[in-house]
Coordinates of C-alpha atoms in Angstrom, one line a residue:
M1 CA -14.6 -38.7 29.3
A2 CA -13.8 -35.3 27.4
D3 CA -12.4 -35.5 23.7
A4 CA -8.7 -34.7 23.3
P5 CA -8.2 -31.1 22.0
R6 CA -7.7 -30.7 18.4
T7 CA -4.8 -29.4 17.1
V8 CA -5.3 -26.1 14.9
L9 CA -2.5 -24.9 12.8
I10 CA -3.0 -21.3 11.7
S11 CA -0.8 -19.3 9.1
G12 CA -0.2 -15.6 9.2
C13 CA -0.9 -14.9 13.0
S14 CA 1.5 -11.8 13.4
S15 CA -1.7 -9.5 13.1
G16 CA -5.1 -9.1 11.9
I17 CA -7.4 -12.0 11.3
G18 CA -4.8 -14.7 12.1
L19 CA -4.0 -13.3 15.6
E20 CA -7.6 -12.8 16.5
L21 CA -8.4 -16.3 15.6
A22 CA -5.6 -17.8 17.3
V23 CA -6.5 -16.0 20.5
Q24 CA -10.3 -16.8 20.4
L25 CA -9.5 -20.3 19.9
A26 CA -7.0 -20.6 22.5
H27 CA -9.4 -18.9 25.1
D28 CA -12.2 -21.4 24.1
H29 CA -13.9 -21.9 27.7
R30 CA -14.4 -25.6 26.7
Q31 CA -10.5 -26.0 25.9
R32 CA -11.4 -27.9 22.7
Y33 CA -8.3 -26.5 20.8
Q34 CA -4.6 -26.7 21.1
V35 CA -3.4 -23.7 18.7
V36 CA -0.2 -23.4 16.8
A37 CA -0.1 -20.1 15.8
T38 CA 2.5 -19.5 13.0
M39 CA 4.3 -16.4 11.2
R40 CA 7.0 -16.0 9.0
D41 CA 8.9 -13.5 11.3
L42 CA 9.1 -14.4 14.9
G43 CA 10.0 -10.9 15.6
K44 CA 6.7 -9.9 15.3
K45 CA 5.1 -12.2 17.9
G46 CA 5.0 -9.7 20.9
T47 CA 1.5 -8.7 20.1
L48 CA 0.1 -12.2 19.9
E49 CA 1.9 -13.3 23.0
E50 CA 0.3 -10.4 24.9
A51 CA -3.2 -11.0 23.6
A52 CA -2.7 -14.6 24.4
G53 CA -2.2 -13.9 27.9
D54 CA -2.4 -17.0 30.3
A55 CA -3.3 -19.2 27.2
L56 CA 0.4 -18.8 26.0
G57 CA 2.2 -22.3 26.6
Q58 CA -1.1 -23.8 27.6
T59 CA -3.3 -23.9 24.8
L60 CA -1.5 -21.8 22.3
T61 CA 2.1 -22.1 21.1
V62 CA 3.8 -19.8 18.6
A63 CA 5.9 -21.2 15.8
Q64 CA 7.8 -19.9 12.7
L65 CA 6.5 -20.7 9.3
D66 CA 7.1 -19.3 5.9
V67 CA 4.5 -20.7 3.5
C68 CA 6.5 -20.2 0.5
S69 CA 9.3 -22.5 2.0
D70 CA 8.9 -26.4 1.9
E71 CA 11.6 -26.7 4.5
S72 CA 9.9 -24.2 6.6
V73 CA 6.7 -26.1 6.5
A74 CA 8.4 -29.4 7.5
Q75 CA 10.1 -28.0 10.1
C76 CA 7.0 -26.3 11.6
L77 CA 5.0 -29.7 11.5
S78 CA 7.9 -31.5 12.9
C79 CA 7.5 -29.6 16.0
I80 CA 4.0 -30.5 16.4
Q81 CA 3.5 -33.4 18.8
G82 CA 2.8 -36.5 16.6
G83 CA 2.8 -34.2 13.7
E84 CA -0.9 -34.4 13.6
V85 CA -3.2 -31.2 12.3
D86 CA -6.7 -31.7 13.1
V87 CA -7.7 -28.3 11.7
L88 CA -5.6 -26.2 9.3
V89 CA -6.4 -22.7 8.6
N90 CA -4.7 -21.1 5.5
N91 CA -4.7 -17.6 6.5
A92 CA -1.4 -16.0 5.2
G93 CA -1.6 -13.5 2.4
V94 CA -0.2 -10.5 0.8
G95 CA -2.1 -7.6 -1.1
L96 CA -1.4 -5.7 -4.2
V97 CA -3.0 -2.8 -5.8
G98 CA -2.6 -0.5 -8.6
P99 CA -2.6 -0.2 -12.3
L100 CA -1.9 -3.2 -14.1
E101 CA 0.9 -1.4 -16.4
G102 CA 2.9 -0.2 -13.4
I103 CA 3.1 -3.6 -11.5
S104 CA 5.8 -6.0 -12.3
L105 CA 5.2 -9.6 -13.0
A106 CA 7.8 -10.4 -10.0
A107 CA 5.3 -8.7 -7.5
M108 CA 2.2 -10.6 -9.0
Q109 CA 4.2 -13.8 -8.9
N110 CA 4.8 -12.9 -5.3
V111 CA 1.2 -12.6 -4.6
F112 CA 0.6 -16.1 -5.9
D113 CA 3.3 -17.6 -4.1
T114 CA 2.0 -16.6 -0.9
N115 CA -1.8 -16.6 -1.3
F116 CA -2.2 -19.7 -3.6
F117 CA 0.9 -21.9 -3.7
G118 CA 1.5 -21.1 0.2
A119 CA -1.8 -22.6 0.9
V120 CA -1.4 -25.5 -1.5
R121 CA 1.7 -26.2 0.1
L122 CA 0.7 -26.5 3.4
V123 CA -2.4 -28.6 2.4
R124 CA -0.1 -31.1 0.7
A125 CA 1.9 -31.3 3.9
V126 CA -1.0 -32.1 6.2
L127 CA -3.2 -34.1 4.0
P128 CA -1.6 -37.6 4.1
G129 CA -2.1 -37.5 8.0
M130 CA -5.7 -36.5 7.6
K131 CA -6.5 -39.1 5.1
R132 CA -4.9 -41.8 7.3
R133 CA -7.0 -40.6 10.3
R134 CA -9.9 -40.0 7.9
K135 CA -11.0 -37.0 9.5
G136 CA -9.9 -33.3 9.3
H137 CA -11.0 -29.8 8.4
I138 CA -9.3 -27.4 6.0
V139 CA -10.3 -23.6 6.5
V140 CA -9.1 -21.3 3.8
V141 CA -9.4 -17.4 4.2
S142 CA -10.5 -16.4 0.7
S143 CA -12.1 -13.3 -0.1
V144 CA -15.2 -11.8 -1.7
M145 CA -12.7 -11.0 -4.5
G146 CA -12.4 -14.7 -5.0
L147 CA -16.1 -14.4 -6.2
Q148 CA -16.0 -11.2 -8.2
G149 CA -13.2 -9.1 -9.7
V150 CA -12.4 -5.6 -8.4
V151 CA -10.8 -3.0 -10.4
F152 CA -7.2 -2.2 -9.6
N153 CA -7.1 -5.4 -7.7
E154 CA -6.5 -7.8 -10.7
A155 CA -3.6 -10.0 -9.3
Y156 CA -4.9 -10.3 -5.7
A157 CA -8.2 -11.1 -7.1
A158 CA -6.8 -13.8 -9.4
S159 CA -5.1 -15.4 -6.5
K160 CA -8.4 -15.8 -4.7
F161 CA -10.2 -16.9 -7.7
A162 CA -7.5 -19.6 -8.0
L163 CA -8.2 -20.5 -4.3
E164 CA -11.9 -21.0 -4.8
G165 CA -11.4 -23.1 -7.8
F166 CA -8.8 -25.2 -6.2
F167 CA -10.3 -26.1 -2.9
E168 CA -13.8 -26.5 -4.4
S169 CA -12.2 -29.1 -6.7
L170 CA -10.6 -30.7 -3.8
A171 CA -13.4 -30.7 -1.4
V172 CA -15.2 -33.4 -3.8
Q173 CA -12.3 -35.9 -3.3
L174 CA -12.0 -35.2 0.4
L175 CA -15.3 -36.0 1.5
Q176 CA -14.4 -39.8 0.9
F177 CA -12.1 -39.2 3.6
H178 CA -14.5 -37.3 5.9
I179 CA -12.3 -34.3 5.3
F180 CA -14.2 -30.9 5.1
I181 CA -13.1 -27.7 3.3
T182 CA -14.5 -24.3 4.0
L183 CA -13.7 -21.3 2.0
V184 CA -14.4 -18.2 4.5
E185 CA -14.9 -15.1 2.2
P186 CA -14.6 -11.8 4.1
G187 CA -15.6 -8.5 2.6
P188 CA -13.5 -5.4 3.4
V189 CA -11.6 -6.1 6.7
V190 CA -10.1 -3.1 8.6
T191 CA -6.6 -3.8 9.8
E192 CA -3.4 -1.9 10.1
F193 CA -2.3 -4.0 7.0
E194 CA -4.9 -2.7 4.7
G195 CA -4.5 1.0 6.0
K196 CA -0.7 0.8 5.3
L197 CA -1.2 -1.0 1.9
L198 CA -3.7 1.8 0.6
E199 CA -1.4 4.5 1.9
Q200 CA 1.6 3.1 0.3
F201 CA 0.1 2.6 -3.0
S202 CA -1.5 6.3 -2.9
T203 CA 1.9 7.7 -3.0
A204 CA 3.6 5.0 -5.0
E205 CA 5.0 5.7 -8.6
F206 CA 3.6 3.3 -11.3
P207 CA 6.0 3.6 -14.5
D208 CA 4.7 2.9 -17.9
T209 CA 1.1 3.7 -16.6
D210 CA -0.6 6.4 -18.8
P211 CA -2.1 9.6 -17.1
D212 CA -5.7 8.8 -17.6
T213 CA -5.5 5.3 -15.9
L214 CA -3.1 6.8 -13.1
R215 CA -5.8 9.6 -12.7
Y216 CA -8.7 7.0 -12.3
F217 CA -6.6 5.0 -9.8
R218 CA -5.9 8.0 -7.7
D219 CA -9.1 10.3 -7.9
F220 CA -11.7 7.5 -8.3
Y221 CA -10.4 4.1 -6.8
L222 CA -8.7 5.3 -3.6
P223 CA -11.3 7.6 -2.2
T224 CA -13.9 4.9 -3.0
S225 CA -12.0 2.2 -1.4
R226 CA -11.4 4.2 1.7
E227 CA -15.1 4.9 1.9
L228 CA -15.9 1.3 1.3
F229 CA -13.8 0.1 4.1
H230 CA -15.0 3.1 6.3
S231 CA -18.6 2.0 5.6
L232 CA -18.7 -1.8 5.4
G233 CA -15.4 -2.8 6.8
Q234 CA -15.4 -5.6 9.4
S235 CA -13.0 -5.9 12.3
P236 CA -10.6 -8.9 12.5
Q237 CA -12.5 -10.0 15.7
D238 CA -15.6 -10.1 13.7
V239 CA -14.2 -12.4 11.0
A240 CA -12.5 -14.5 13.6
Q241 CA -15.8 -15.0 15.2
V242 CA -17.2 -16.4 12.2
I243 CA -14.4 -18.8 11.5
V244 CA -14.5 -20.0 15.3
K245 CA -18.1 -20.9 14.7
V246 CA -17.2 -22.6 11.3
I247 CA -14.4 -24.7 13.0
G248 CA -16.8 -25.7 15.7
S249 CA -19.6 -27.0 13.4
T250 CA -20.1 -30.7 12.9
R251 CA -21.0 -30.2 9.2
P252 CA -19.0 -27.1 8.1
P253 CA -20.0 -25.3 4.8
L254 CA -17.9 -25.1 1.9
R255 CA -18.4 -21.4 1.6
R256 CA -19.3 -18.7 4.4
Q257 CA -19.3 -14.9 3.7
T258 CA -18.7 -13.0 6.7
N259 CA -20.1 -9.6 6.0
A260 CA -23.9 -9.5 5.2
R261 CA -23.7 -5.7 4.6
Y262 CA -21.6 -6.4 1.5
T263 CA -24.0 -9.0 0.1
P264 CA -25.8 -6.4 -2.3
L265 CA -22.7 -5.6 -4.1
A266 CA -21.7 -9.5 -4.1
A267 CA -25.3 -10.4 -5.4
L268 CA -24.8 -8.4 -8.7
K269 CA -23.3 -11.6 -10.3
A270 CA -25.9 -13.8 -9.1
V271 CA -28.7 -11.6 -10.6
D272 CA -26.9 -11.7 -14.0
P273 CA -24.9 -14.8 -14.4
S274 CA -23.4 -13.4 -17.5
G275 CA -21.4 -11.0 -15.4
S276 CA -22.4 -8.0 -17.6
L277 CA -24.7 -6.2 -15.1
Y278 CA -21.8 -6.5 -12.3
V279 CA -19.2 -5.0 -14.7
R280 CA -21.5 -2.2 -16.3
A281 CA -23.0 -1.4 -13.0
T282 CA -19.5 -1.2 -11.3
H283 CA -18.1 1.0 -14.0
C284 CA -21.0 3.5 -13.7
L285 CA -20.8 3.6 -10.0
L286 CA -16.9 4.1 -9.8
F287 CA -16.7 6.6 -12.6
R288 CA -19.9 8.3 -13.2
W289 CA -22.1 8.1 -10.2
T290 CA -19.5 8.2 -7.4
R291 CA -21.6 10.3 -5.1
L292 CA -24.6 7.8 -5.4
L293 CA -22.0 4.9 -4.7
N294 CA -20.7 6.9 -1.5
L295 CA -24.4 7.5 -0.4
G296 CA -25.2 3.9 -1.1
L297 CA -22.3 2.5 1.1
R298 CA -23.3 4.8 3.9
C299 CA -26.9 3.4 3.7
L300 CA -25.6 0.0 3.9
A301 CA -23.5 0.7 6.9
C302 CA -26.3 2.2 8.9
G303 CA -28.8 -0.2 8.1
C304 CA -31.3 2.2 6.4
L305 CA -31.0 0.6 2.8
R306 CA -32.7 -3.1 3.3
F307 CA -33.5 -5.1 0.3
R308 CA -33.0 -8.5 -0.9
I309 CA -31.8 -9.7 -4.1
W310 CA -32.8 -12.9 -5.7
P311 CA -31.2 -14.7 -8.5
R312 CA -33.4 -15.0 -11.9

């Protein structure tokens, strides 16, 4: 007798990784999953429903969920049969880019409300049921920015660092209940959201920012960021495939990076745990050796630059 399908609740499914993951799980040929694909604004559900095709209403349902609202979370869970979630995927998130002096504290708090506290709110809601059943899997879409800071992404990186520390700490306790946590750490992901974000901030005004910093942001960071996404960016489909494999694993890992081409950049902190090598090398590449950085990114993209970096 086949096992009953596992209920998978995914936040942030109006586009990008969340949408692709929901569709891939719903079309699982073994029908192992019953997907509840959620989003804050149901007015944006059309793309998901079209991509779901015949799975809509069968192995995939769409529901409203605002991860920043206790009431919305409770309402969403009440609509799930039995209220039981076997796999939770915390995917909802927002970005924030720009010079620190030109970004309001309210904007930074909004990033944390969604990226960090939104994930915590969902986990608090599903955890009692998982503990009672002594099984479950919590997948958190983090970022390589949760492992290393990136210039002009301070608030976003901080929200991902917070996720990493919180869920690594929680993972120790939850093993006693046979509940697994996996932090998925994509590198650059090419989505419509990312493109609009970079375009929006390239023309944004940043009051209280000195001219030098504004020039560094517009003339150095933005062009390099576009090259990084062009050279090393993954598609949402690629990232979703990695998450599907993680969810299907019998012993899920605590961490899973999705982009092997980004590994040389992420490895700098492993080579020098003090962090000095990463900070100094990134500074030089961005502000002094921009052409070398762009060449290196293109080589990583085409595979002609192959090497391994081992921690000391």
